Tab-separated table of C-alpha atoms in Angstrom:
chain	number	residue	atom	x	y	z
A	625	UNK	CA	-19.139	-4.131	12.177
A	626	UNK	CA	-21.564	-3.827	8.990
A	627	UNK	CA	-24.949	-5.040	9.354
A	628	UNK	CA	-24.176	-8.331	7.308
A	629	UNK	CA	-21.550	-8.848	9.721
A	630	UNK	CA	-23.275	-8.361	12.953
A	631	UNK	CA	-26.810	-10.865	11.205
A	632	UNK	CA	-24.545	-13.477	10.092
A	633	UNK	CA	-22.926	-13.402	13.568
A	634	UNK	CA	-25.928	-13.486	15.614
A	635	UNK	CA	-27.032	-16.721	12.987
A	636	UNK	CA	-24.220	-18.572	13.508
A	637	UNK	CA	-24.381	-18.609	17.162
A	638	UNK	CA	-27.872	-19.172	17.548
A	639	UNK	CA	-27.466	-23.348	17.326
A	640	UNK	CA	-24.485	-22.812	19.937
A	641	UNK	CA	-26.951	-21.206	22.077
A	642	UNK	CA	-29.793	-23.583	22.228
A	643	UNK	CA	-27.208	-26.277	22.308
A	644	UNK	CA	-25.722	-24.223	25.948
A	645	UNK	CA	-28.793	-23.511	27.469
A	646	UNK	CA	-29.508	-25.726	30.639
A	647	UNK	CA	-25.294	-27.008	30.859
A	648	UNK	CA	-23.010	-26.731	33.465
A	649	UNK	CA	-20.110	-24.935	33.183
A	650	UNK	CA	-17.018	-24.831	35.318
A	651	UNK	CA	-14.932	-21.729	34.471
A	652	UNK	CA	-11.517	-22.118	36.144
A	653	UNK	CA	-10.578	-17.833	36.490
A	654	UNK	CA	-6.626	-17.857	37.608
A	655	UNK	CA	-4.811	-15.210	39.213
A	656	UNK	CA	-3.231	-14.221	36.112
A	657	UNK	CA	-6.625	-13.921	34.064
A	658	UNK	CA	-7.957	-11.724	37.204
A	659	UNK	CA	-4.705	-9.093	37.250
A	660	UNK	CA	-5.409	-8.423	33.839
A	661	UNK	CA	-6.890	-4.982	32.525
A	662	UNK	CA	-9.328	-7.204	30.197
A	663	UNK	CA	-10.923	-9.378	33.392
A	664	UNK	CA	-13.908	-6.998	33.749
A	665	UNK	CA	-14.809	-8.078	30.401
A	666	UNK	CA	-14.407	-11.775	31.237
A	667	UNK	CA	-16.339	-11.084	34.520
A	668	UNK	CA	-19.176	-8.968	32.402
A	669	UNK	CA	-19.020	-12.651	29.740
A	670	UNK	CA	-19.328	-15.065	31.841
A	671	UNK	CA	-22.825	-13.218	33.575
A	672	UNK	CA	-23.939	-12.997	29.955
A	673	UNK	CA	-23.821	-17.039	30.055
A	674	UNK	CA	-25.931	-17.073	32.969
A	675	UNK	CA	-28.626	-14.622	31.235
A	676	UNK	CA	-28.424	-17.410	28.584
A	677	UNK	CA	-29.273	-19.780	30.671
A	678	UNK	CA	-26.033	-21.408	30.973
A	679	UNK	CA	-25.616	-22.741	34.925
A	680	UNK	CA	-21.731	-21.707	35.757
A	681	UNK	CA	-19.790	-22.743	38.722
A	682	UNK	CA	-16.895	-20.364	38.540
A	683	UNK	CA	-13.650	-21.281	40.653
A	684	UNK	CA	-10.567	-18.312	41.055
A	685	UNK	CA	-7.207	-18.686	41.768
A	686	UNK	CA	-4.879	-16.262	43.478
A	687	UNK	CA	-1.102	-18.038	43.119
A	688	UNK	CA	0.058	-14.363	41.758
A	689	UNK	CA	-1.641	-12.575	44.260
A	690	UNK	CA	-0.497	-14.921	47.123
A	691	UNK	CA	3.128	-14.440	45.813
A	692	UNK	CA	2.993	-10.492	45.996
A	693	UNK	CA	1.235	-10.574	49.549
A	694	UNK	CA	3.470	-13.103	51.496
A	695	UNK	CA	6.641	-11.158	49.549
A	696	UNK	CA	5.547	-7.540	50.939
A	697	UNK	CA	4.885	-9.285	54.477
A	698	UNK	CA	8.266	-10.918	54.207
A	699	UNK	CA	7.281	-14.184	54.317
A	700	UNK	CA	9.427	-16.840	52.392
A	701	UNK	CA	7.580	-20.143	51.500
A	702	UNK	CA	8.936	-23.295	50.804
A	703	UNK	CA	7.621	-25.576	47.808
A	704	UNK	CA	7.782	-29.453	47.981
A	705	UNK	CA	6.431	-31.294	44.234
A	706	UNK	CA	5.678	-27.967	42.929
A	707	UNK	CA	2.487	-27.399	45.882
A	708	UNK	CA	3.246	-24.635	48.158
A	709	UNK	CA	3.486	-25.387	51.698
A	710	UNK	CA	1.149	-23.512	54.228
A	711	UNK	CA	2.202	-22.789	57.983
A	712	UNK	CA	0.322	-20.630	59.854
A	713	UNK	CA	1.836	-17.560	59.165
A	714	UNK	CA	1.659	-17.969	55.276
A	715	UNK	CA	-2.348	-19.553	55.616
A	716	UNK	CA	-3.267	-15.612	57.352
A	717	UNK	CA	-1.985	-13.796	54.629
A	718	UNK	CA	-3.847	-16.355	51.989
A	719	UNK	CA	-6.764	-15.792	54.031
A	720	UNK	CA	-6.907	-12.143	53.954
A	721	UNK	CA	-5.930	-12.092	49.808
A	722	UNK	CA	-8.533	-14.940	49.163
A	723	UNK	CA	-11.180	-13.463	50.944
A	724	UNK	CA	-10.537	-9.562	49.129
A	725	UNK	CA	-10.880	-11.545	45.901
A	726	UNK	CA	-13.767	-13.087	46.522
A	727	UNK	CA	-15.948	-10.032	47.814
A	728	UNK	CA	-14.269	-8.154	44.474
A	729	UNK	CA	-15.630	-10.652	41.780
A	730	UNK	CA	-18.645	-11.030	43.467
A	731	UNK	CA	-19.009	-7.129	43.808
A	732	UNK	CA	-18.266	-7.312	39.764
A	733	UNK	CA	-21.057	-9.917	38.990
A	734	UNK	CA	-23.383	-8.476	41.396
A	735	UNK	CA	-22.995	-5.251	39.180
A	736	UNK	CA	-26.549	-4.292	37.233
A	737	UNK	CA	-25.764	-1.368	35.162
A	738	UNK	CA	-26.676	0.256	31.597
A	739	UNK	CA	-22.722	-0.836	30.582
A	740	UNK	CA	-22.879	-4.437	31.733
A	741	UNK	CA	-24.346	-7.635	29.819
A	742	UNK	CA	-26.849	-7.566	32.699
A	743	UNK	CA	-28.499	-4.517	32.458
A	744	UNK	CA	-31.924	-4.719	34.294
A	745	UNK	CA	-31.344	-8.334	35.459
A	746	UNK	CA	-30.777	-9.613	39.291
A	747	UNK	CA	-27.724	-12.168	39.405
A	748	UNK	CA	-26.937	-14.241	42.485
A	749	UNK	CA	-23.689	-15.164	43.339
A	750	UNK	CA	-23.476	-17.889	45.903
A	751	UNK	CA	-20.326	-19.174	48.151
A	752	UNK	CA	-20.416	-21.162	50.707
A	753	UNK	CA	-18.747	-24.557	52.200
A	754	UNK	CA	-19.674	-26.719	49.063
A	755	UNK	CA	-15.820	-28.096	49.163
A	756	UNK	CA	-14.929	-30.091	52.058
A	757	UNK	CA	-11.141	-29.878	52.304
A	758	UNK	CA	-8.322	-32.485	54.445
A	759	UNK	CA	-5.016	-31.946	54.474
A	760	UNK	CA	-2.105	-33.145	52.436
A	761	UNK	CA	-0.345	-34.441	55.099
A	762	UNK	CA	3.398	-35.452	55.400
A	763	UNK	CA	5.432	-36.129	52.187
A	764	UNK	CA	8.736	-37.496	52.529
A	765	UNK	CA	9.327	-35.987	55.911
A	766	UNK	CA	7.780	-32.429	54.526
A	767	UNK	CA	5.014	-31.280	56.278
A	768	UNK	CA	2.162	-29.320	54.303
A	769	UNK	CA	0.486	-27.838	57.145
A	770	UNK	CA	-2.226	-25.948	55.902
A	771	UNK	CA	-2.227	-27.102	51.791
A	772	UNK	CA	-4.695	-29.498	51.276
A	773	UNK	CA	-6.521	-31.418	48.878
A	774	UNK	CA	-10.411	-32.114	47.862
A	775	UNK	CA	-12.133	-34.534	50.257
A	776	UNK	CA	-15.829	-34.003	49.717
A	777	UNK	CA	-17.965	-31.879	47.324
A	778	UNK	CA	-21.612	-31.143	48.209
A	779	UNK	CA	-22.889	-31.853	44.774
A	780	UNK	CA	-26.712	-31.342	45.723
A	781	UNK	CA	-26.019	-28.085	47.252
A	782	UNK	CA	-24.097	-26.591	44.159
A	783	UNK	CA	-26.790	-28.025	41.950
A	784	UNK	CA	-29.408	-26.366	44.319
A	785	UNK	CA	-28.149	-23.044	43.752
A	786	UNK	CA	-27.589	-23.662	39.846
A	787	UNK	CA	-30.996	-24.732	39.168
A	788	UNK	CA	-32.191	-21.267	41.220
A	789	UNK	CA	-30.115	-19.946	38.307
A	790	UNK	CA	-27.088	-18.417	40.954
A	791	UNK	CA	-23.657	-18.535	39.748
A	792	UNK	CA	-21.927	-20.718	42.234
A	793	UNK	CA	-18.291	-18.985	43.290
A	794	UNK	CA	-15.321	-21.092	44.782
A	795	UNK	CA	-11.816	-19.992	46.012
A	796	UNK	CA	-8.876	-21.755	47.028
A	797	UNK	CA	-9.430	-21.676	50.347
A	798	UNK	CA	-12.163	-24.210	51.967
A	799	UNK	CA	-12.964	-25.782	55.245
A	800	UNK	CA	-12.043	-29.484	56.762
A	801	UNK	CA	-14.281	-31.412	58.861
A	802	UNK	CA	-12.498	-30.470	62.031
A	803	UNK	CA	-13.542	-26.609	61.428
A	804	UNK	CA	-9.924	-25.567	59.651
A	805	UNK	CA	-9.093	-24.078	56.416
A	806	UNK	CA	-6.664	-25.013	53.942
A	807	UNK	CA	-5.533	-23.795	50.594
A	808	UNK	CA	-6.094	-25.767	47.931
A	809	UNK	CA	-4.841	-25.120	43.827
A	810	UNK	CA	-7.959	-23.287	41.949
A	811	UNK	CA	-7.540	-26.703	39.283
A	812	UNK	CA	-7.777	-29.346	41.626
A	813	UNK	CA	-11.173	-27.588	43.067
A	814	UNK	CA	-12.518	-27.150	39.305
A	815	UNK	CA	-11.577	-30.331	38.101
A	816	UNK	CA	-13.314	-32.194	40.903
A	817	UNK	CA	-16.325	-29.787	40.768
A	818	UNK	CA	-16.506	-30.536	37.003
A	819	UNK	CA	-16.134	-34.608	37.732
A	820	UNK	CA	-18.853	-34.692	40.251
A	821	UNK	CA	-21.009	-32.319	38.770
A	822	UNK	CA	-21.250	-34.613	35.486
A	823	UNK	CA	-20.169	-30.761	33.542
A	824	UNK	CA	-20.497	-30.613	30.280
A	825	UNK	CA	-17.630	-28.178	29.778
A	826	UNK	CA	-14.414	-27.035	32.262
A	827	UNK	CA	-13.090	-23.765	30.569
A	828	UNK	CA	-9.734	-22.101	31.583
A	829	UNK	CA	-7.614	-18.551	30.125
A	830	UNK	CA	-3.867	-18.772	29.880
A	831	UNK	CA	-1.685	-15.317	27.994
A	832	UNK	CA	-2.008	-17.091	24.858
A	833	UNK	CA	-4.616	-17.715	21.976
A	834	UNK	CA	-4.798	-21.460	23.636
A	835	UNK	CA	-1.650	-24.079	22.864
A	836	UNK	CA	0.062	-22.865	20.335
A	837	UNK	CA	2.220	-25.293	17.492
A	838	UNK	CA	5.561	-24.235	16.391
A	839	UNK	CA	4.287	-21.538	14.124
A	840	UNK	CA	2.664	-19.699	16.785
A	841	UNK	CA	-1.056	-20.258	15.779
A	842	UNK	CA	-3.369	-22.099	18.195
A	843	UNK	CA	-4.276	-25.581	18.006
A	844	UNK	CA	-7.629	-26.634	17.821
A	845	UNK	CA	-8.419	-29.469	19.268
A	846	UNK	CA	-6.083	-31.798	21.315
A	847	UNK	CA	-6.799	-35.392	22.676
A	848	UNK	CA	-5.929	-36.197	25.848
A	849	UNK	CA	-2.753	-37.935	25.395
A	850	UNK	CA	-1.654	-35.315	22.699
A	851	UNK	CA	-2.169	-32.647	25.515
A	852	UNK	CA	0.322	-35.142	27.454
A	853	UNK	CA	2.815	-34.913	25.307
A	854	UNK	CA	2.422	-31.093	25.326
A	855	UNK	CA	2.894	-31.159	29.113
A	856	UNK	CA	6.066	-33.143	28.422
A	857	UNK	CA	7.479	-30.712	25.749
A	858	UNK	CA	6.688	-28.283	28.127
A	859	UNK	CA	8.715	-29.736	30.998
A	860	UNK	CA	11.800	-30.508	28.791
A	861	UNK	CA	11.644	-26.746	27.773
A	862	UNK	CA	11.264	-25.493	31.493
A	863	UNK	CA	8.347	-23.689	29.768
A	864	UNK	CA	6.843	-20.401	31.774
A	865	UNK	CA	3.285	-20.930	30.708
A	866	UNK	CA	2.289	-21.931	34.112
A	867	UNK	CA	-1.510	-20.916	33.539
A	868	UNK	CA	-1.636	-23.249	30.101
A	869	UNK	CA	0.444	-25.836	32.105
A	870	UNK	CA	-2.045	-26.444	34.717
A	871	UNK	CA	-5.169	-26.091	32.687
A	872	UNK	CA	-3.725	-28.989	30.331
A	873	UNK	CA	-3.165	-31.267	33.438
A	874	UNK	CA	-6.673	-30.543	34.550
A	875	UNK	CA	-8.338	-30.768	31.363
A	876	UNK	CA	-6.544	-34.353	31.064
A	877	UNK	CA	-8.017	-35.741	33.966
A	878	UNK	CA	-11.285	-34.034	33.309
A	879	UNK	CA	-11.778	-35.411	30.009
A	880	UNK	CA	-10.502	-39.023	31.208
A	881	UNK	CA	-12.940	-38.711	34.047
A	882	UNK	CA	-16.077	-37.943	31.829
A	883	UNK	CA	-16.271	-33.924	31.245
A	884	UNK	CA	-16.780	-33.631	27.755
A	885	UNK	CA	-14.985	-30.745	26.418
A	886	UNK	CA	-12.509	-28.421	28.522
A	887	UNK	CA	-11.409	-25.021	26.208
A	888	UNK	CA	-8.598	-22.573	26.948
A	889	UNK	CA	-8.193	-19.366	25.476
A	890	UNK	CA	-6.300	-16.211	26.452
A	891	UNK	CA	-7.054	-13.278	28.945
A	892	UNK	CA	-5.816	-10.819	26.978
A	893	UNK	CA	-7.850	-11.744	23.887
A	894	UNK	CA	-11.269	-9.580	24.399
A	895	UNK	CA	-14.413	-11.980	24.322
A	896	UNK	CA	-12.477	-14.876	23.922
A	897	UNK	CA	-15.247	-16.717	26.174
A	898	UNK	CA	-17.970	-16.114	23.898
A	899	UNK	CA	-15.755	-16.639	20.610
A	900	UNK	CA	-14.976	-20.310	21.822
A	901	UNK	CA	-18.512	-20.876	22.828
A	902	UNK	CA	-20.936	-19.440	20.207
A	903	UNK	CA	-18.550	-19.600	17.094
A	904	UNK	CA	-18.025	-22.472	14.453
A	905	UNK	CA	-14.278	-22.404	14.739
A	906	UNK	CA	-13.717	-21.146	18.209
A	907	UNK	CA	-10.808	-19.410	19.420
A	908	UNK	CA	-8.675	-21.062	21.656
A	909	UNK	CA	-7.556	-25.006	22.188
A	910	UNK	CA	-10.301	-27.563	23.032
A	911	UNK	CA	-9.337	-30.919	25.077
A	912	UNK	CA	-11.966	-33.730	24.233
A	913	UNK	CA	-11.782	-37.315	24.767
A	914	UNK	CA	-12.788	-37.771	21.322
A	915	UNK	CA	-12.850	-35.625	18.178
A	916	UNK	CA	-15.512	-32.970	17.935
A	917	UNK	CA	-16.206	-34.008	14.425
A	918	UNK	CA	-18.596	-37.815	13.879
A	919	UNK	CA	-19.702	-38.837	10.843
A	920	UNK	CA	-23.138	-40.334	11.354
A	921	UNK	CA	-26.198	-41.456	10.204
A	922	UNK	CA	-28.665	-38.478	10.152
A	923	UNK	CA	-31.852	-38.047	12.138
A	924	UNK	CA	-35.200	-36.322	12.159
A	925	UNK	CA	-33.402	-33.950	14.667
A	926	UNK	CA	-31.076	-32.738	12.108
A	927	UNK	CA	-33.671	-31.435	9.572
A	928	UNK	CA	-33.022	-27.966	10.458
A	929	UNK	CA	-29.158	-28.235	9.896
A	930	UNK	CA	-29.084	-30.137	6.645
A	931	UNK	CA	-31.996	-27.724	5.309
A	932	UNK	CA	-29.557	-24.694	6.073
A	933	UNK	CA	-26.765	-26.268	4.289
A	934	UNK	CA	-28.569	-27.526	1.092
A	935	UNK	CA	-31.157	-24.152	0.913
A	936	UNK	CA	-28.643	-21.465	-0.268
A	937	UNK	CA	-27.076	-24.438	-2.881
A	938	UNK	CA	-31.215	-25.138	-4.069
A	939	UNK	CA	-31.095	-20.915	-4.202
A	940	UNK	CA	-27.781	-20.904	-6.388
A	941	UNK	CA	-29.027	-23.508	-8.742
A	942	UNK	CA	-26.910	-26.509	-7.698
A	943	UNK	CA	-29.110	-28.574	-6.163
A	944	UNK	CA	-32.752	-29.519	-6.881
A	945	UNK	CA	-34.975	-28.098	-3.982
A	946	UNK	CA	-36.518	-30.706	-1.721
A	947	UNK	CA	-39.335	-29.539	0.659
A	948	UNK	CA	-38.888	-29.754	4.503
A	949	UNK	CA	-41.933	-32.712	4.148
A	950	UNK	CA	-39.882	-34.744	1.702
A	951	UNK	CA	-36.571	-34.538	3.758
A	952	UNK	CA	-38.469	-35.780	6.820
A	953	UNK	CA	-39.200	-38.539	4.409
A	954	UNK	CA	-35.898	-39.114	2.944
A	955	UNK	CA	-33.661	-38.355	6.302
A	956	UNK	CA	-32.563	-42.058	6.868
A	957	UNK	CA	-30.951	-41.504	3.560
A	958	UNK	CA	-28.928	-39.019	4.382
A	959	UNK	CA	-25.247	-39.057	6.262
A	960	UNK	CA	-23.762	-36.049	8.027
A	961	UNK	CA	-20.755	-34.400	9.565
A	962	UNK	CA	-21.457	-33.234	13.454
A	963	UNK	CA	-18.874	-30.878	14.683
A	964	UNK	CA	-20.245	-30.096	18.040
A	965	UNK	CA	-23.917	-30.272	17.662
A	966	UNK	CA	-24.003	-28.375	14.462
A	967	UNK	CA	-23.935	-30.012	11.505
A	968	UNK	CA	-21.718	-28.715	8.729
A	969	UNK	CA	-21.726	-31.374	6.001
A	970	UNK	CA	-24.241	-33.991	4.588
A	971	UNK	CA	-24.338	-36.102	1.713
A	972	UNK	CA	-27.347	-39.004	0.652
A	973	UNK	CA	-28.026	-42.294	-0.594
A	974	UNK	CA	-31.231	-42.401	-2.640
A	975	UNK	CA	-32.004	-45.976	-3.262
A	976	UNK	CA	-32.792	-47.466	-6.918
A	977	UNK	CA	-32.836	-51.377	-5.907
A	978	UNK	CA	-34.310	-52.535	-8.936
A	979	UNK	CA	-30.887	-51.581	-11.308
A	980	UNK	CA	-29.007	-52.344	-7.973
A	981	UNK	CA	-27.897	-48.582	-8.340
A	982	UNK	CA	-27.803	-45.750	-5.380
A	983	UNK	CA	-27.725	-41.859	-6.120
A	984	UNK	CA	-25.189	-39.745	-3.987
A	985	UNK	CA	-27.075	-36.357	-4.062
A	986	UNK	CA	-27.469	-33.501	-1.847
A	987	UNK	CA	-23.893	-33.222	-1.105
A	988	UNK	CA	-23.662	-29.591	1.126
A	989	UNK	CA	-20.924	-28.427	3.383
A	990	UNK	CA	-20.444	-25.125	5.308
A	991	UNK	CA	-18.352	-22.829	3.286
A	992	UNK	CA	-15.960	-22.559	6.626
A	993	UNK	CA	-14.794	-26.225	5.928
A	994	UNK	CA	-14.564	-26.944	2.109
A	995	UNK	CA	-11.360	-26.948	2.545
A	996	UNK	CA	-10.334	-29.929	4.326
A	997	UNK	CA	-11.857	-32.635	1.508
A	998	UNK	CA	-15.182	-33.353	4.132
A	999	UNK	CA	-17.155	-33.243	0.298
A	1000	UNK	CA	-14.453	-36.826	-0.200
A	1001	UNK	CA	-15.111	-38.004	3.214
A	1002	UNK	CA	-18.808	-37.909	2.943
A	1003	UNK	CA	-18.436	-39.750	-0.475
A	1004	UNK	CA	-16.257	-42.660	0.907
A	1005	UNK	CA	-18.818	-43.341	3.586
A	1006	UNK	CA	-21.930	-43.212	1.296
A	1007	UNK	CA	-19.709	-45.506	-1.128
A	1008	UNK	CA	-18.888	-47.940	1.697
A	1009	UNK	CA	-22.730	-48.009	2.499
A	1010	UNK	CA	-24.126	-48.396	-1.154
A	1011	UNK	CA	-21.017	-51.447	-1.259
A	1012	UNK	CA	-22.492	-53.324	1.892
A	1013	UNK	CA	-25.999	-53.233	0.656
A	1014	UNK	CA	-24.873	-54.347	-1.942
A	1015	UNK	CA	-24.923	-51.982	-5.174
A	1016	UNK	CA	-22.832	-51.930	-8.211
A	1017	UNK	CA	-22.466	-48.629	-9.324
A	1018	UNK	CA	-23.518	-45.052	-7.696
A	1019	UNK	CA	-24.946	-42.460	-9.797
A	1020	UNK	CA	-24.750	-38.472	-9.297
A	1021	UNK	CA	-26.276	-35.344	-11.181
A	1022	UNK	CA	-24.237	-32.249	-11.410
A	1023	UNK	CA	-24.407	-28.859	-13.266
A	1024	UNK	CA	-21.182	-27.337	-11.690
A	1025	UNK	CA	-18.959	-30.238	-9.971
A	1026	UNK	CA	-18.172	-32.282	-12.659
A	1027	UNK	CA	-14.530	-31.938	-12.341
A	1028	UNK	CA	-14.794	-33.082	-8.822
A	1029	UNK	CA	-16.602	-36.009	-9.772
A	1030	UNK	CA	-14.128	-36.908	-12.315
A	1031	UNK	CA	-11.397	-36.713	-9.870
A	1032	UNK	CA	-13.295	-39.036	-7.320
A	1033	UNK	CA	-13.241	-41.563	-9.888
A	1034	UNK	CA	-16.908	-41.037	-11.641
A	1035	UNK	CA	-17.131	-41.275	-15.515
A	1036	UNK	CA	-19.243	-39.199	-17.601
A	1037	UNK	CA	-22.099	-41.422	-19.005
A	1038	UNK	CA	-25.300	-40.272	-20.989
A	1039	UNK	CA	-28.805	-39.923	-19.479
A	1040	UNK	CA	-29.717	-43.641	-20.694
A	1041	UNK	CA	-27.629	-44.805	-18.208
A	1042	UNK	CA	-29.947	-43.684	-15.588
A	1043	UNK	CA	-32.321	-46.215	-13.403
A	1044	UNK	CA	-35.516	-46.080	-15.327
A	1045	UNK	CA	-37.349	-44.205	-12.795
A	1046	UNK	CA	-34.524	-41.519	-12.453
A	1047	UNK	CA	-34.471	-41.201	-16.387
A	1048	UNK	CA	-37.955	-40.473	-16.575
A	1049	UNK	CA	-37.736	-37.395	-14.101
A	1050	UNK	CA	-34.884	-36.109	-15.652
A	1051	UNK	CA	-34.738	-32.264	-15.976
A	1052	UNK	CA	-34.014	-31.484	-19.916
A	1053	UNK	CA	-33.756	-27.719	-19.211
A	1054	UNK	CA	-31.014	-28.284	-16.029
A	1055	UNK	CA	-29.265	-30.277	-18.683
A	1056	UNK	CA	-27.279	-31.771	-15.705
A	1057	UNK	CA	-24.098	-34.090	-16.197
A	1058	UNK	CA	-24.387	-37.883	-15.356
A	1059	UNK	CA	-21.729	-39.107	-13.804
A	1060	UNK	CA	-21.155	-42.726	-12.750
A	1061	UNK	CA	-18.912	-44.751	-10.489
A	1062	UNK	CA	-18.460	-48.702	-10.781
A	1063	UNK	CA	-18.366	-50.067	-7.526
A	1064	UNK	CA	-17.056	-54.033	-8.391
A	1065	UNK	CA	-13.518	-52.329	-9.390
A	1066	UNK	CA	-13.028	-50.404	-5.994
A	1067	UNK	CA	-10.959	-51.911	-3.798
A	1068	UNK	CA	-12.470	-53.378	-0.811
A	1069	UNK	CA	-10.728	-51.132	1.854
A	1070	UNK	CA	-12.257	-47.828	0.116
């Protein structure tokens, strides 16, 4: 990686890391994610969170490890509504392959060496009875035995151990009232951790890049009932993406149940984790209950974003530098585009009441999305604004986007047409374009 690279990296994910630090995390780590070569490097991630000060309860599954083990003992379990059924012959051998697992990923996190994120650093790793278990019962004359479901979660003791900055581990095999165990699916556990918890993300890894669209390249973002009707496509196919499958039903309860975001991404794609998390884009599928993208009203909180949007356009020449102090001034005129936290458009109205005019200036987005119209989005909303205040026309100054302000509708006018106090501060040596756009012939719905 050249040095450009590697400083414009380390930028980038610098608001994603002050906008982490001090959340809660659930990381659901399947059986499949674990059996892969590439899990030390998910193990090594996800204590590079915690040194970030990221709290993480991390839940593993063992379905293909279970499989292998109760196959080489010769044990042959039946399934009833796709949840395996647990005698006690079957629950021994879970035992034994749930408890190995755990004492290996803890061994891996407790690990403190030169090679590891964690060089130099002490990391906890906690387990313990924080999920009460009961059992599933009778179904339909099937018995379950030993499967069982979520009863209880000791929310105050996980958040104990978080706030002492542990990393809180869960397997699928927890304790009932009555002093017995029973094995329970890794995504019931992590959804329910993540819905009492309050999380503010549920992450999962599946083989591929996330949920991929019929040309093979990974969706972005999916709403809850759009990852429904991925389940159902899914079904009709008798699809073998049993890791996605399962994360998608999780992630639609967790989202409908007040978790904010839930992200998959794939095992096999090295530091996929910290991709998704510290990187504009991501790399994998988020499931939100809402889009990650709101068009707002700015606030005194987004100084810092808008000034590193509009800075490098002051730099170039295209827009007329403004000083932090007069932004502070001018932020309630100003509307932006928040895509997670980070704000990666903004556009504002600069009032000019007496000619019953408004200015749209400082329009900035993030080179990574100029190319899905945000520029026109930001436009419509400072139109709609400048209509219900009640302006006629809007105004704009330009030395290089006049053909985009033609195309939005704007007519070239001369610098008489400006507000008398905008004329008078007019830059003869910018010799900037004046564009203009009437607002009484818009249509009401623009």
């Amino acid at each position: 990686m050249r040095t450009t690279e590697l400083v414009d990296g380390f930028r980038q994910s610098t608001p994603y890391v002050n906008a982490h630090r001090g959340k809660t995390f659930v990381i659901m780590l399947g059986g499949e994610a674990i059996d892969q070569p590439g899990c030390r490097s998910i193990i090594n991630d996800i204590a590079l969170l915690t040194s970030l000060g990221i709290k993480i309860v991390l839940v593993f599954g063992a379905r293909p490890q279970i499989n292998d083990a109760l196959c080489d003992a010769g044990i042959i379990t039946q399934f009833h509504n796709d949840v395996r059924v647990t005698d006690n012959e079957s629950l021994k051998v879970i035992k034994q392959v749930a408890g190995a697992m755990q004492l290996d990923i803890t061994a891996r996190l407790s690990k403190s060496l030169s090679s590891t994120p964690m060089s130099g650093s002490n990391l906890n790793v906690v387990s313990g009875n924080f999920v009460i278990s009961q059992p599933l019962g009778i179904d339909n004359g099937v018995d379950y035995h030993h499967s069982g479901k979520v009863r209880r979660i000791d929310v105050d003791g996980i958040r104990h151990q978080l706030n002492n900055n542990s990393i809180v581990l869960l397997g699928p095999i927890t304790a009932s009232v009555t002093g017995e165990s029973f094995n329970l699916t890794a995504e019931e556990i992590a959804t329910q951790v993540a819905l009492k918890l309050n999380a503010d993300k549920m992450l999962g890894f599946c083989k591929e890049a996330g949920i991929l669209d019929e040309n093979g390249e990974a969706l972005a973002e999916l709403m809850p009932n759009e990852a429904e009707q991925v389940l159902a496509r899914y079904r009709e196919q008798g699809s073998t993406c049993m890791s996605a499958s399962v994360f998608l039903q999780a992630s639609i309860d967790a989202c409908r149940g007040g978790v904010h975001r839930c992200h998959l991404m794939s095992y096999e794609e090295d530091g996929a984790l910290l991709q998704e998390l510290f990187s504009l884009d991501g790399i994998g599928t988020q499931i939100a209950p809402q889009s990650s993208e709101q068009l707002r009203s700015a606030t005194i909180s987004d100084i810092n974003g808008i000034i590193n949007l509009i800075r490098p356009l002051e730099e170039q020449g295209y827009l007329v530098r403004r000083s932090r102090e007069q932004l502070e001034i001018e932020i309630e005129q100003f509307t932006v585009i928040d895509r997670d936290g980070v704000i990666i458009a903004c556009a504002a109205l600069y009032p000019f009441d007496e000619e019953s005019m408004g200015e749209f200036a400082s329009l900035a987005v993030h080179p990574q999305y100029r190319d899905a119209d945000r520029g026109s989005i930001l436009l419509r909303s400072v139109i709609n604004k400048a209509k219900r205040i009640g302006y006629k026309s809007l105004f704009a100054l330009t030395t290089r986007s006049i053909h985009w302000f033609l195309e939005q509708g704007f007519d070239c006018v001369g610098v008489e047409d400006l507000p008398d106090k905008k004329r008078s501060l007019y830059n003869y040596q910018r010799r900037s374009k004046v564009l203009k756009l009437d607002l009484t012939r818009l249509p009401k719905n623009r």
